[in-house]
Amino acid sequence: MYTQEGSLSNSQSKYLETFINRYTERTKNSKKFRQVYRSVIAEPLISELLDVSTREMYYPIIIERSLGSRVWDIDENEYIDFIMGPGVNLFGHNPPFIKKALQEQLEKGMHIGLQSQLVGEVAQLICELTGMERVAFSNTGTEAVMTAIRLARAATGRKKIVIFSGSYHGHFDGTQAQTQIKDGNLLTSPIAPGIIPNFVEDVLVLNYGDPKSLDIIKSTTQELAAVLVEPVQSRRINLQPKEFLQQLRQLTQALGIVLIFDEMVTGFRIHPGGAQAWFGIQADIATYGKIVGGGMPIGIIAGKANYLDRIDGGMWNYGDTSSPKIETTIFAGTFRKHPLTMAAALSVLKHLKTQGCELQQQLNQRTYELVNKLNTIFAENEMLISFSNFGSLFGLTSLGSSAQLKDYSYWTGLKLLIIYHLRSKGIILFESGNGYLSTAHTDEDIDYLIQTFKHSVEDLKQAGFFASSSAHFAIA
């Protein structure tokens, strides 16, 4: 466990040893699975969480089955799942209406490479709900973002794009950029080995929500093809800069810069029309995924016709002399428009349309109430810890500035310990502290989360992990 002094107190050591033994015994088959297959399965590792004192319990819970708000692991432990997909399962695990659609399509076959009759209606419903004009399908969110950037560059003839610090747009090399100061100059560099500098040399990484970023965009107008934005960043849920986004829309529109909204998380969650409808903004291109796929892999590129026309050359008709007029760029993928994916997506879109805004409104309100109750727990314990939410996405957020943290690694480790404490009692959240509420979660599920969080904090406080009333979390 990370500590402010660099070592554990006697009470902390004793508690941690007992807890790890109890946790690993409870999930022993998951741990065994990870060790047996470690040599053949390459998994990303969050290195900052792999501390020497907690590494014995750092392994994924291996799930055997799922239904509604619950999952069951290979040790036959039952959990209330608040990861939900992550964020995919707005209606819980294996909802009957999606299951029915998939079963019916399985009977008809999986004719990959040939057009499914469902594609047209799926595209039409996406346009209807989002207000976009045309749609294209890919397999993942990463592919959708990659394509959206390519379309913007093809349409404008420019190279550079803007992204914002703290955002996540998948693992496409062209968005894996960071800024650093070298010899007094602000430079863009790759965030990880294996990404060549040429891939990110045309990427500007600006501060999200900062008015100075708008000034930088103005000064580089002639070079910019697009501004790519995650309207509410999953890593900073409490940053919801409506005014900044509206100013960004006005600026990009005036300067002929393509505005791309990455709505993988926010799309169909906060509102049927996504963050665009919520903030009163119409982007030029938007990317979607997660919820709309109903559990099947999907990426969607939606936008104004003059950008999506770059995929097929634009509208034309049979029976006359019309033909595609727009120069196209490359776009492909064997499994895009997979019949099973289209069947699941169609069932989701029909359900969303039938339910209307009320579905999201109720879920948003329930999540807001959950967050308020959790924050009350921390206030009662005199701890500067808080939750925030954006619709049904909620998570731990920071109070105060990073300068107030005496030891960042201590709080990172303590955050991890709380999450694993919750898992030991049947609650699954992300290691970051984020979670998603679904329509399958009952009031009893929510009450159990609240009470379990309260008891976990009390247990850790008694063990000496919260040394003072200035206790504070920060989220990376």
PDB file of N, CA, C and O in Angstrom, residues 340-365:
ATOM      1  N   LEU A 340     -25.497  -9.526 -36.929  1.00  0.00           N
ATOM      2  CA  LEU A 340     -25.839  -9.589 -35.513  1.00  0.00           C
ATOM      3  C   LEU A 340     -25.764  -8.208 -34.862  1.00  0.00           C
ATOM      4  O   LEU A 340     -26.613  -7.849 -34.037  1.00  0.00           O
ATOM      5  N   THR A 341     -24.754  -7.442 -35.232  1.00  0.00           N
ATOM      6  CA  THR A 341     -24.632  -6.081 -34.712  1.00  0.00           C
ATOM      7  C   THR A 341     -25.798  -5.218 -35.159  1.00  0.00           C
ATOM      8  O   THR A 341     -26.367  -4.451 -34.364  1.00  0.00           O
ATOM      9  N   MET A 342     -26.182  -5.337 -36.424  1.00  0.00           N
ATOM     10  CA  MET A 342     -27.299  -4.549 -36.934  1.00  0.00           C
ATOM     11  C   MET A 342     -28.618  -4.940 -36.251  1.00  0.00           C
ATOM     12  O   MET A 342     -29.449  -4.089 -35.949  1.00  0.00           O
ATOM     13  N   ALA A 343     -28.768  -6.225 -35.965  1.00  0.00           N
ATOM     14  CA  ALA A 343     -29.986  -6.686 -35.281  1.00  0.00           C
ATOM     15  C   ALA A 343     -30.057  -6.112 -33.875  1.00  0.00           C
ATOM     16  O   ALA A 343     -31.114  -5.637 -33.430  1.00  0.00           O
ATOM     17  N   ALA A 344     -28.932  -6.161 -33.156  1.00  0.00           N
ATOM     18  CA  ALA A 344     -28.904  -5.608 -31.802  1.00  0.00           C
ATOM     19  C   ALA A 344     -29.118  -4.098 -31.829  1.00  0.00           C
ATOM     20  O   ALA A 344     -29.882  -3.553 -31.022  1.00  0.00           O
ATOM     21  N   ALA A 345     -28.450  -3.409 -32.753  1.00  0.00           N
ATOM     22  CA  ALA A 345     -28.575  -1.954 -32.840  1.00  0.00           C
ATOM     23  C   ALA A 345     -30.002  -1.535 -33.162  1.00  0.00           C
ATOM     24  O   ALA A 345     -30.520  -0.562 -32.597  1.00  0.00           O
ATOM     25  N   LEU A 346     -30.630  -2.247 -34.069  1.00  0.00           N
ATOM     26  CA  LEU A 346     -32.006  -1.902 -34.433  1.00  0.00           C
ATOM     27  C   LEU A 346     -32.933  -2.050 -33.231  1.00  0.00           C
ATOM     28  O   LEU A 346     -33.805  -1.195 -33.001  1.00  0.00           O
ATOM     29  N   SER A 347     -32.762  -3.116 -32.454  1.00  0.00           N
ATOM     30  CA  SER A 347     -33.612  -3.309 -31.279  1.00  0.00           C
ATOM     31  C   SER A 347     -33.385  -2.202 -30.253  1.00  0.00           C
ATOM     32  O   SER A 347     -34.334  -1.721 -29.624  1.00  0.00           O
ATOM     33  N   VAL A 348     -32.124  -1.769 -30.083  1.00  0.00           N
ATOM     34  CA  VAL A 348     -31.808  -0.684 -29.154  1.00  0.00           C
ATOM     35  C   VAL A 348     -32.428   0.625 -29.616  1.00  0.00           C
ATOM     36  O   VAL A 348     -33.065   1.348 -28.831  1.00  0.00           O
ATOM     37  N   LEU A 349     -32.260   0.957 -30.877  1.00  0.00           N
ATOM     38  CA  LEU A 349     -32.768   2.227 -31.405  1.00  0.00           C
ATOM     39  C   LEU A 349     -34.290   2.299 -31.348  1.00  0.00           C
ATOM     40  O   LEU A 349     -34.870   3.343 -31.015  1.00  0.00           O
ATOM     41  N   LYS A 350     -34.942   1.196 -31.652  1.00  0.00           N
ATOM     42  CA  LYS A 350     -36.402   1.168 -31.555  1.00  0.00           C
ATOM     43  C   LYS A 350     -36.848   1.362 -30.107  1.00  0.00           C
ATOM     44  O   LYS A 350     -37.819   2.069 -29.831  1.00  0.00           O
ATOM     45  N   HIS A 351     -36.125   0.724 -29.199  1.00  0.00           N
ATOM     46  CA  HIS A 351     -36.451   0.853 -27.770  1.00  0.00           C
ATOM     47  C   HIS A 351     -36.260   2.294 -27.306  1.00  0.00           C
ATOM     48  O   HIS A 351     -37.124   2.847 -26.594  1.00  0.00           O
ATOM     49  N   LEU A 352     -35.150   2.910 -27.696  1.00  0.00           N
ATOM     50  CA  LEU A 352     -34.883   4.296 -27.316  1.00  0.00           C
ATOM     51  C   LEU A 352     -35.938   5.240 -27.880  1.00  0.00           C
ATOM     52  O   LEU A 352     -36.395   6.169 -27.199  1.00  0.00           O
ATOM     53  N   LYS A 353     -36.324   5.009 -29.122  1.00  0.00           N
ATOM     54  CA  LYS A 353     -37.331   5.866 -29.743  1.00  0.00           C
ATOM     55  C   LYS A 353     -38.677   5.719 -29.038  1.00  0.00           C
ATOM     56  O   LYS A 353     -39.376   6.720 -28.785  1.00  0.00           O
ATOM     57  N   THR A 354     -39.054   4.504 -28.703  1.00  0.00           N
ATOM     58  CA  THR A 354     -40.330   4.252 -28.024  1.00  0.00           C
ATOM     59  C   THR A 354     -40.355   4.879 -26.629  1.00  0.00           C
ATOM     60  O   THR A 354     -41.354   5.488 -26.224  1.00  0.00           O
ATOM     61  N   GLN A 355     -39.235   4.756 -25.911  1.00  0.00           N
ATOM     62  CA  GLN A 355     -39.172   5.280 -24.544  1.00  0.00           C
ATOM     63  C   GLN A 355     -39.082   6.799 -24.502  1.00  0.00           C
ATOM     64  O   GLN A 355     -39.562   7.429 -23.559  1.00  0.00           O
ATOM     65  N   GLY A 356     -38.462   7.386 -25.524  1.00  0.00           N
ATOM     66  CA  GLY A 356     -38.310   8.836 -25.550  1.00  0.00           C
ATOM     67  C   GLY A 356     -37.336   9.336 -24.493  1.00  0.00           C
ATOM     68  O   GLY A 356     -36.595   8.558 -23.871  1.00  0.00           O
ATOM     69  N   CYS A 357     -37.344  10.645 -24.248  1.00  0.00           N
ATOM     70  CA  CYS A 357     -36.401  11.257 -23.309  1.00  0.00           C
ATOM     71  C   CYS A 357     -36.600  10.797 -21.877  1.00  0.00           C
ATOM     72  O   CYS A 357     -35.696  10.928 -21.044  1.00  0.00           O
ATOM     73  N   GLU A 358     -37.786  10.275 -21.572  1.00  0.00           N
ATOM     74  CA  GLU A 358     -38.096   9.889 -20.195  1.00  0.00           C
ATOM     75  C   GLU A 358     -37.129   8.840 -19.665  1.00  0.00           C
ATOM     76  O   GLU A 358     -36.772   8.853 -18.481  1.00  0.00           O
ATOM     77  N   LEU A 359     -36.687   7.924 -20.522  1.00  0.00           N
ATOM     78  CA  LEU A 359     -35.747   6.892 -20.085  1.00  0.00           C
ATOM     79  C   LEU A 359     -34.484   7.531 -19.517  1.00  0.00           C
ATOM     80  O   LEU A 359     -34.049   7.198 -18.407  1.00  0.00           O
ATOM     81  N   GLN A 360     -33.863   8.426 -20.291  1.00  0.00           N
ATOM     82  CA  GLN A 360     -32.637   9.078 -19.832  1.00  0.00           C
ATOM     83  C   GLN A 360     -32.899   9.998 -18.648  1.00  0.00           C
ATOM     84  O   GLN A 360     -32.092  10.070 -17.715  1.00  0.00           O
ATOM     85  N   GLN A 361     -34.010  10.709 -18.661  1.00  0.00           N
ATOM     86  CA  GLN A 361     -34.310  11.640 -17.574  1.00  0.00           C
ATOM     87  C   GLN A 361     -34.400  10.922 -16.235  1.00  0.00           C
ATOM     88  O   GLN A 361     -33.859  11.381 -15.226  1.00  0.00           O
ATOM     89  N   GLN A 362     -35.085   9.792 -16.219  1.00  0.00           N
ATOM     90  CA  GLN A 362     -35.223   9.033 -14.978  1.00  0.00           C
ATOM     91  C   GLN A 362     -33.886   8.468 -14.522  1.00  0.00           C
ATOM     92  O   GLN A 362     -33.552   8.511 -13.327  1.00  0.00           O
ATOM     93  N   LEU A 363     -33.123   7.945 -15.475  1.00  0.00           N
ATOM     94  CA  LEU A 363     -31.820   7.371 -15.128  1.00  0.00           C
ATOM     95  C   LEU A 363     -30.850   8.452 -14.658  1.00  0.00           C
ATOM     96  O   LEU A 363     -30.092   8.258 -13.697  1.00  0.00           O
ATOM     97  N   ASN A 364     -30.875   9.607 -15.317  1.00  0.00           N
ATOM     98  CA  ASN A 364     -30.036  10.730 -14.901  1.00  0.00           C
ATOM     99  C   ASN A 364     -30.363  11.155 -13.471  1.00  0.00           C
ATOM    100  O   ASN A 364     -29.461  11.424 -12.664  1.00  0.00           O
ATOM    101  N   GLN A 365     -31.655  11.241 -13.162  1.00  0.00           N
ATOM    102  CA  GLN A 365     -32.084  11.673 -11.832  1.00  0.00           C
ATOM    103  C   GLN A 365     -31.681  10.664 -10.764  1.00  0.00           C
ATOM    104  O   GLN A 365     -31.213  11.046  -9.679  1.00  0.00           O
TER     105      GLN A 365
END
